[in-house]
Coordinates of N, CA and C in Angstrom, one line a residue:
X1 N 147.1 108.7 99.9 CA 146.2 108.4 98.9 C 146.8 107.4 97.9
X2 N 146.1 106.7 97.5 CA 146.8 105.6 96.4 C 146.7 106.2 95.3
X3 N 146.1 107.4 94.9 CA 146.4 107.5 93.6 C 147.4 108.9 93.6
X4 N 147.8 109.2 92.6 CA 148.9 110.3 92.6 C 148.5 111.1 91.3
X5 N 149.1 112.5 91.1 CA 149.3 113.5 89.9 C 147.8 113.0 89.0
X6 N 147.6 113.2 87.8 CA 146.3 112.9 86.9 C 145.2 112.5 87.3
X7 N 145.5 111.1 88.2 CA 144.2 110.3 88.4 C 143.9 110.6 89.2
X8 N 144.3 111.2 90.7 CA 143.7 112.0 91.7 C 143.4 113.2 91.2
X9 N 143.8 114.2 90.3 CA 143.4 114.9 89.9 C 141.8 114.9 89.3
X10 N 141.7 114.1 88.0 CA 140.6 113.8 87.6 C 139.4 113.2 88.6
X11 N 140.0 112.4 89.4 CA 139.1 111.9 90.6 C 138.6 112.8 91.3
X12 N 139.1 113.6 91.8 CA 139.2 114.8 92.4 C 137.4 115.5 92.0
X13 N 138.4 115.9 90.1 CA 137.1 116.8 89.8 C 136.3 116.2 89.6
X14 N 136.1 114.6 89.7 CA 134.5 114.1 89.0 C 133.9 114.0 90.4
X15 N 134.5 114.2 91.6 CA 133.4 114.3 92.7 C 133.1 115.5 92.8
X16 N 134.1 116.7 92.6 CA 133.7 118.0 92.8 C 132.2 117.9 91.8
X17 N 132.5 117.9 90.6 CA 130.9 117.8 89.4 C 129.8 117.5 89.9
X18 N 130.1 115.7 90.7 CA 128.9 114.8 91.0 C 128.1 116.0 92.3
X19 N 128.9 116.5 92.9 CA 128.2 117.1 94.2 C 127.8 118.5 93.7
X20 N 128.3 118.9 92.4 CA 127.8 120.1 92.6 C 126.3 119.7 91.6
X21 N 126.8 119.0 91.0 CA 125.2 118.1 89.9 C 124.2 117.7 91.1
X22 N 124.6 117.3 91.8 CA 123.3 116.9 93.1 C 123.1 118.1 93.9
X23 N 123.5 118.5 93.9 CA 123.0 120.2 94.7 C 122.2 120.4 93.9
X24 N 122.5 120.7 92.6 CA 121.8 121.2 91.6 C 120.3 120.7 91.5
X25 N 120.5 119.3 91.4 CA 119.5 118.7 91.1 C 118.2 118.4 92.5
X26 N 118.9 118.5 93.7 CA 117.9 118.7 94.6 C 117.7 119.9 94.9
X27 N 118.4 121.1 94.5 CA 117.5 122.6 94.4 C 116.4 122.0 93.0
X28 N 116.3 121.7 92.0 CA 115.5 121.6 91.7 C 114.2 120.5 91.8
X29 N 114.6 119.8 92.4 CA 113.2 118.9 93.2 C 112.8 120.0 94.0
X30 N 113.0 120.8 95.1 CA 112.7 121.3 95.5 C 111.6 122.6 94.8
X31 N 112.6 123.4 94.0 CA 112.0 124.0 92.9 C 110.3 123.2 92.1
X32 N 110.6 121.9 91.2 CA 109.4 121.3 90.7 C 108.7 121.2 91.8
X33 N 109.1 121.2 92.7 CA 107.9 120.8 94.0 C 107.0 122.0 94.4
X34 N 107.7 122.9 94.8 CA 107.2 123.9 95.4 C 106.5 124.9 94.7
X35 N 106.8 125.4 93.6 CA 106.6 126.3 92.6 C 105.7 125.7 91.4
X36 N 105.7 124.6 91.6 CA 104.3 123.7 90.3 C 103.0 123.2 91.2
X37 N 103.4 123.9 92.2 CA 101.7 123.3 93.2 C 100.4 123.7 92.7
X38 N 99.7 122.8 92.2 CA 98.5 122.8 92.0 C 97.9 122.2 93.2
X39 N 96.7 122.9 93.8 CA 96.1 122.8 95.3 C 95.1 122.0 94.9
X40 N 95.3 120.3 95.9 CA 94.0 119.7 96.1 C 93.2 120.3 96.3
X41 N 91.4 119.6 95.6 CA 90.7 120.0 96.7 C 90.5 119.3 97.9
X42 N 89.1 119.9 98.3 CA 88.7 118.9 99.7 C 89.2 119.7 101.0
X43 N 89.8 118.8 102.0 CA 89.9 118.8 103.2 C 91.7 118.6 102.9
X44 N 91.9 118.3 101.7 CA 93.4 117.6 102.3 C 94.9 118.8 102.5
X45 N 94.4 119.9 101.9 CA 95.3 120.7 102.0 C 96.7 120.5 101.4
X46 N 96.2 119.5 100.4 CA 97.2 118.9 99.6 C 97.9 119.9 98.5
X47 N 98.9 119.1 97.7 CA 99.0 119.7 96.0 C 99.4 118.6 95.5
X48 N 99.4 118.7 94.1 CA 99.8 117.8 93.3 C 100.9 118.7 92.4
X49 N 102.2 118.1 92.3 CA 103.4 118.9 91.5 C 104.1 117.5 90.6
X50 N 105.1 118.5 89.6 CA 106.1 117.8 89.0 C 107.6 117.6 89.8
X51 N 107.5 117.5 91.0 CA 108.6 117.1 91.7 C 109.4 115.6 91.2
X52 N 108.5 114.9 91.2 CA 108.6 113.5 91.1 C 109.8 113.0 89.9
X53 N 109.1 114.0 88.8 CA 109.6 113.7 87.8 C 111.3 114.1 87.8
X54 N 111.0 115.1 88.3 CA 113.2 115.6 88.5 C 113.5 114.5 89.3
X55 N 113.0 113.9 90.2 CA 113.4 112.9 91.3 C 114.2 111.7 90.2
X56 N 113.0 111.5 89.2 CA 113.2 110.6 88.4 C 114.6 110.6 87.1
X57 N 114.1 112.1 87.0 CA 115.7 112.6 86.1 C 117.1 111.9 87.2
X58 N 116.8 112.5 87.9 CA 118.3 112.8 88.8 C 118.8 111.1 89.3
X59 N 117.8 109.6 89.2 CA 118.3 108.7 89.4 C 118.7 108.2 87.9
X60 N 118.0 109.0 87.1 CA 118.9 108.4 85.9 C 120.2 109.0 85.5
X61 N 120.4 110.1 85.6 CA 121.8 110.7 85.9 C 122.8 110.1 86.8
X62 N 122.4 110.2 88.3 CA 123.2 110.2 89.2 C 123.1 108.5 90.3
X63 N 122.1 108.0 89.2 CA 122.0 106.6 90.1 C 122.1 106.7 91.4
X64 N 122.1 106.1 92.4 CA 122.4 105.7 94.1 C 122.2 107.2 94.7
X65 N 122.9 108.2 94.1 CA 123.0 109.5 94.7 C 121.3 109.8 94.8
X66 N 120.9 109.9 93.7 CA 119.5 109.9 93.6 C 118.5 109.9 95.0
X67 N 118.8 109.3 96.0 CA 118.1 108.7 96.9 C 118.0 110.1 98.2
X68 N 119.4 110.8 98.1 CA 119.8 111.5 98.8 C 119.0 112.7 98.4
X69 N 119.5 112.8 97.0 CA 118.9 114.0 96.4 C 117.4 114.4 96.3
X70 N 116.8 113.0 96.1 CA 115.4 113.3 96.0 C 114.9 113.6 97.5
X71 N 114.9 112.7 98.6 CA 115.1 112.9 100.3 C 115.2 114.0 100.6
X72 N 116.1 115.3 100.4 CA 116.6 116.4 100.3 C 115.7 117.2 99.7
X73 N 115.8 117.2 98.9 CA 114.9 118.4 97.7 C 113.4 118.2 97.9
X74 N 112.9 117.5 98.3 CA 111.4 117.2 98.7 C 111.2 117.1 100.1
X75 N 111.7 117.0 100.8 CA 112.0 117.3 102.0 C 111.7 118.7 102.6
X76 N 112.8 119.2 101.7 CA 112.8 121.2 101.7 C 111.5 121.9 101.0
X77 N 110.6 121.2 100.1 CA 110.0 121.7 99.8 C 108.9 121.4 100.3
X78 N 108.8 120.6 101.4 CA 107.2 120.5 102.4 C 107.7 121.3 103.7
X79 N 109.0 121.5 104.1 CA 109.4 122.8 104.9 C 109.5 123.8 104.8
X80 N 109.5 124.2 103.8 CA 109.0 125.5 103.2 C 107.9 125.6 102.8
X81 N 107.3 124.9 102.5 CA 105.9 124.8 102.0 C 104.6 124.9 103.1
X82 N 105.3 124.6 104.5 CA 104.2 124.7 105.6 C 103.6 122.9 106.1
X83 N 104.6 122.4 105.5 CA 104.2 120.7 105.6 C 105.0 120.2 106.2
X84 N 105.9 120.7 107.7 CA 106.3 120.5 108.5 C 106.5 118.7 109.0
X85 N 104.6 118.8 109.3 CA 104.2 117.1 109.3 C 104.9 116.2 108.6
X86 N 105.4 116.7 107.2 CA 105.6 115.4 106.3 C 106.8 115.7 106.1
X87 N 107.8 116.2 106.7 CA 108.9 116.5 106.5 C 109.5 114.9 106.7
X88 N 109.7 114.2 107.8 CA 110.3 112.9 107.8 C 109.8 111.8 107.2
X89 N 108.5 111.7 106.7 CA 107.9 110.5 106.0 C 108.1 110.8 104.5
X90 N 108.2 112.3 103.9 CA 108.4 112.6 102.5 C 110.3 112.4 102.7
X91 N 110.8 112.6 103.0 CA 112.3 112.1 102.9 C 112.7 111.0 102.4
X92 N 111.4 110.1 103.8 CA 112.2 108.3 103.4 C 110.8 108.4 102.1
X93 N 110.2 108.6 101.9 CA 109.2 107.8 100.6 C 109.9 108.5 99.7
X94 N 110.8 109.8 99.5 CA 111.3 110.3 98.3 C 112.7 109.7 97.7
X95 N 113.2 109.4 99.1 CA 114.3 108.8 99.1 C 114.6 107.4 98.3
X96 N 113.3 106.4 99.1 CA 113.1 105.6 98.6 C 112.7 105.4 96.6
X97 N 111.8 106.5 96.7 CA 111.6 106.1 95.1 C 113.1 106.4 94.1
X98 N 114.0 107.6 94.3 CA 115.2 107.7 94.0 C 116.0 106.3 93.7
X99 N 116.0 106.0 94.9 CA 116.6 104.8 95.3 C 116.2 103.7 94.3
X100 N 115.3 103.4 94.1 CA 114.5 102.3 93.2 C 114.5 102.2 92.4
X101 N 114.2 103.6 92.0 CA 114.6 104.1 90.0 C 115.8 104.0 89.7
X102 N 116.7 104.3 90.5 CA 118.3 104.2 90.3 C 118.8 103.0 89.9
X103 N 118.1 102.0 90.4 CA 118.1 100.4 90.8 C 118.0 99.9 89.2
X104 N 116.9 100.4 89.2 CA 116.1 99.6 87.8 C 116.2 100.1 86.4
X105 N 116.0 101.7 86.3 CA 116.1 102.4 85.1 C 117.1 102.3 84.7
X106 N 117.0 102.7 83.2 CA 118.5 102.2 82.2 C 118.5 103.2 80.9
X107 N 119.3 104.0 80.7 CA 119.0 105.1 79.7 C 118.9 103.9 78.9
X108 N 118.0 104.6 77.6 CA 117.0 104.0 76.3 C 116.3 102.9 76.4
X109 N 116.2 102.7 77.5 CA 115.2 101.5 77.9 C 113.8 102.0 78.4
X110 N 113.4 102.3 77.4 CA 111.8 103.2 77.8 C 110.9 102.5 78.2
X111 N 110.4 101.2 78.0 CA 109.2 100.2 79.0 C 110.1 100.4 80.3
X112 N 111.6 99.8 80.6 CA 112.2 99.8 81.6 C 112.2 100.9 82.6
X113 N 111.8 101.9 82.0 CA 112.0 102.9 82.5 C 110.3 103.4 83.0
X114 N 109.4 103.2 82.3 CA 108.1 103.3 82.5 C 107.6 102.5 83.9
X115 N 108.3 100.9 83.3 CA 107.6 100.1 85.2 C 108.7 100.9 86.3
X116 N 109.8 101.6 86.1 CA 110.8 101.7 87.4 C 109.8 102.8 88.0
X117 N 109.5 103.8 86.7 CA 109.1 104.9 87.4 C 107.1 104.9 88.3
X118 N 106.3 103.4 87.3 CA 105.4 103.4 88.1 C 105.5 102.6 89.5
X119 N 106.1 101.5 89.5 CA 106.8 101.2 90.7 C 107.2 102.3 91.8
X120 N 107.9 102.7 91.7 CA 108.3 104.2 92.2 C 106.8 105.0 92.9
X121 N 106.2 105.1 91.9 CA 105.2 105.5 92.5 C 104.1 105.3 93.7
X122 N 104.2 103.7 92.4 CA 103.0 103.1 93.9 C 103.7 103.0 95.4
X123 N 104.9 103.1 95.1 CA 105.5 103.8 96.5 C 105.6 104.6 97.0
X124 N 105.2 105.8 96.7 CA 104.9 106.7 97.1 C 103.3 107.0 97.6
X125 N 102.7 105.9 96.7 CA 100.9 106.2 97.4 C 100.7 105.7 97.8
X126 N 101.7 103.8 98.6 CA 101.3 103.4 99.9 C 101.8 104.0 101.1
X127 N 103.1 104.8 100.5 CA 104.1 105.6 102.2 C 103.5 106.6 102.3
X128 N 102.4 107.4 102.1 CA 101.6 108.3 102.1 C 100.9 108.3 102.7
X129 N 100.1 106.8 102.0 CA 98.9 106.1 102.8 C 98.9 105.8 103.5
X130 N 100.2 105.3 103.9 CA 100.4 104.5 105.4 C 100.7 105.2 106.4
X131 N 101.3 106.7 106.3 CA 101.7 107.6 106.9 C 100.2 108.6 107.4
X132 N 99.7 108.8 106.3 CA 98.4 109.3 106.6 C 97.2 108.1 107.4
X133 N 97.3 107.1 107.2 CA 96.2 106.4 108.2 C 97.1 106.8 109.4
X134 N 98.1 106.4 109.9 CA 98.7 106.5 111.2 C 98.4 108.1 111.4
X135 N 98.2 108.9 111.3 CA 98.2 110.4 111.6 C 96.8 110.5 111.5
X136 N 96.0 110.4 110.8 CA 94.5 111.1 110.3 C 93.6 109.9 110.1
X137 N 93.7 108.8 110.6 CA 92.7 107.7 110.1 C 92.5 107.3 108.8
X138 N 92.2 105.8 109.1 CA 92.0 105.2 107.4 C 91.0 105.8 106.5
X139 N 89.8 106.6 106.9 CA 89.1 107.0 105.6 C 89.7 108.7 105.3
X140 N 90.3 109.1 106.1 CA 91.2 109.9 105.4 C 92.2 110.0 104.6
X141 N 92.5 109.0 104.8 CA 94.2 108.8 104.1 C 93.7 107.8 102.7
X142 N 92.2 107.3 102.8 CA 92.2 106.4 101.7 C 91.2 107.6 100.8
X143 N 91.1 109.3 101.0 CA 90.4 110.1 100.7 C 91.7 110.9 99.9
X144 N 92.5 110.4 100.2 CA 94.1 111.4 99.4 C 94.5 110.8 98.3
X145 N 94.4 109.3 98.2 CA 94.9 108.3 96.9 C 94.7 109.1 96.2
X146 N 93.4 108.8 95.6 CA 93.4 109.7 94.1 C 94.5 110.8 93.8
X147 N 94.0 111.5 94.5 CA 95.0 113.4 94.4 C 97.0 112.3 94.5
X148 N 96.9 111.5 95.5 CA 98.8 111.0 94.9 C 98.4 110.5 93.7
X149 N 97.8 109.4 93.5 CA 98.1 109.0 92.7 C 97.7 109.9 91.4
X150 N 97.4 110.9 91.2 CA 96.9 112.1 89.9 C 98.7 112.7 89.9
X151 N 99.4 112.9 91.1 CA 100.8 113.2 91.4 C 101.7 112.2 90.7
X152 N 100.9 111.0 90.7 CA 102.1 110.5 90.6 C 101.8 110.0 89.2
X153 N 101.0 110.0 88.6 CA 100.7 109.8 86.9 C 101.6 110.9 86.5
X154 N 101.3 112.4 87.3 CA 102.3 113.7 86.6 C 103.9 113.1 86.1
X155 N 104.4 112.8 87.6 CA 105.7 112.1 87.9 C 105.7 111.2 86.6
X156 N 105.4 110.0 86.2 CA 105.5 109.0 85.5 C 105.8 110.1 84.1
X157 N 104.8 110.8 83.5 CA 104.8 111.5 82.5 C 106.1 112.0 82.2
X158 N 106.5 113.1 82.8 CA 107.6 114.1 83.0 C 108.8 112.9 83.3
X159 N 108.9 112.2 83.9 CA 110.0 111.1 83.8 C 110.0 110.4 83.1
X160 N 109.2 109.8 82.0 CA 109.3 109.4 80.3 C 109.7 110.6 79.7
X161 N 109.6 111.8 79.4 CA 110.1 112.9 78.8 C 111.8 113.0 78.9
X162 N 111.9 112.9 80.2 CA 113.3 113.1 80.6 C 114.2 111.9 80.3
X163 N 113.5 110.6 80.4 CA 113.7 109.1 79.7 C 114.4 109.6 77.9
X164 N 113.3 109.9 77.3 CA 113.6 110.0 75.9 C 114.6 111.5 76.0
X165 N 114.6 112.2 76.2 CA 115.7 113.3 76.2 C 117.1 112.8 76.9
X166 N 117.0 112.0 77.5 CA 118.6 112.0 78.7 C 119.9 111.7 77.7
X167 N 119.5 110.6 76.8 CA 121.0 110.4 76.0 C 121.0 112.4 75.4
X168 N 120.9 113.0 74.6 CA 120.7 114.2 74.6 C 121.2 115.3 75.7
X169 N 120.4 114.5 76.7 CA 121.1 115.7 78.0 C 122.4 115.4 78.4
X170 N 122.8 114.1 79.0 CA 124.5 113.4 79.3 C 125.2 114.1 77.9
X171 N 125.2 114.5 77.0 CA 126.1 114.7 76.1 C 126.2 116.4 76.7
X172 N 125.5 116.5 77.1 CA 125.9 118.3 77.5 C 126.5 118.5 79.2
X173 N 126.1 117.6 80.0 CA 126.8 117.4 81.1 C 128.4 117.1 81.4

């Protein structure tokens, strides 16, 4: 190892933290997801949750990791949830919006923070879209927008909250 005594030390424990902070944080994507389901109606068999928004916390915390964590924790929660189908398309579109936000968001930069997380979104209501025309046809999948995108206004909301609270939260982390 190139580093020795202290600074491997300290290095040490800021990965131990970061990984147990990303466990943490994708049991709770998982958690907002699963446990805040409000049931589409219609045909879609859908819900609409606050998942999004921890997705959103956790790339302002944990930047890059973010991608993993959200991928993971929303992942587990359409596998548990009986959404088997969307196990690999909810990964990469959760993954992806993590990833994005991570990119762009900037603690106290609250417009900054507003386009990362709608951006974000509308990524999530074309990978959806796109994922549902390929599976169920285009007037199916163009019968779901609304219900994501009502998901993903939630997400936006709850990820400005956690926007204005984060300098607040990092100080207790």
């Amino acid at each position: 190892y190139l580093y020795r005594g202290k600074e491997a030390e300290r290095m040490r424990d800021e990965r131990v933290k970061q990984l147990a902070l990303s466990g943490l944080l994708a049991s709770l994507v998982l958690l907002a997801t699963w446990l805040t389901k409000l049931p589409v109606p219609l045909m879609t068999n859908g819900y609409v949750h606050l998942g999004d928004g921890v997705i959103f916390l956790s790339a302002m915390l944990m930047g890059n990791y973010a991608a993993l964590i959200a991928g993971v924790g929303s992942a587990l929660a359409d596998l548990v949830g009986g959404y088997a189908i969307y196990v690999v398309p909810t990964f990469i579109i959760k993954a992806a919006m993590g990833l994005l936000v991570a990119k762009i968001a900037v603690s106290g930069k609250h417009l900054k923070n507003l386009f990362a997380f709608t951006v974000a979104e509308c990524v999530m209501v074309a990978g959806y879209c796109l994922f549902d025309t390929l599976v169920f046809g285009g007037g199916t999948a163009v019968g779901y927008v609304p219900f994501n995108v009502l998901q993903g206004a939630a997400g936006v909301v709850l990820g400005m909250a956690f926007s204005w609270y984060l300098p607040h939260l990092r100080k207790k982390i």
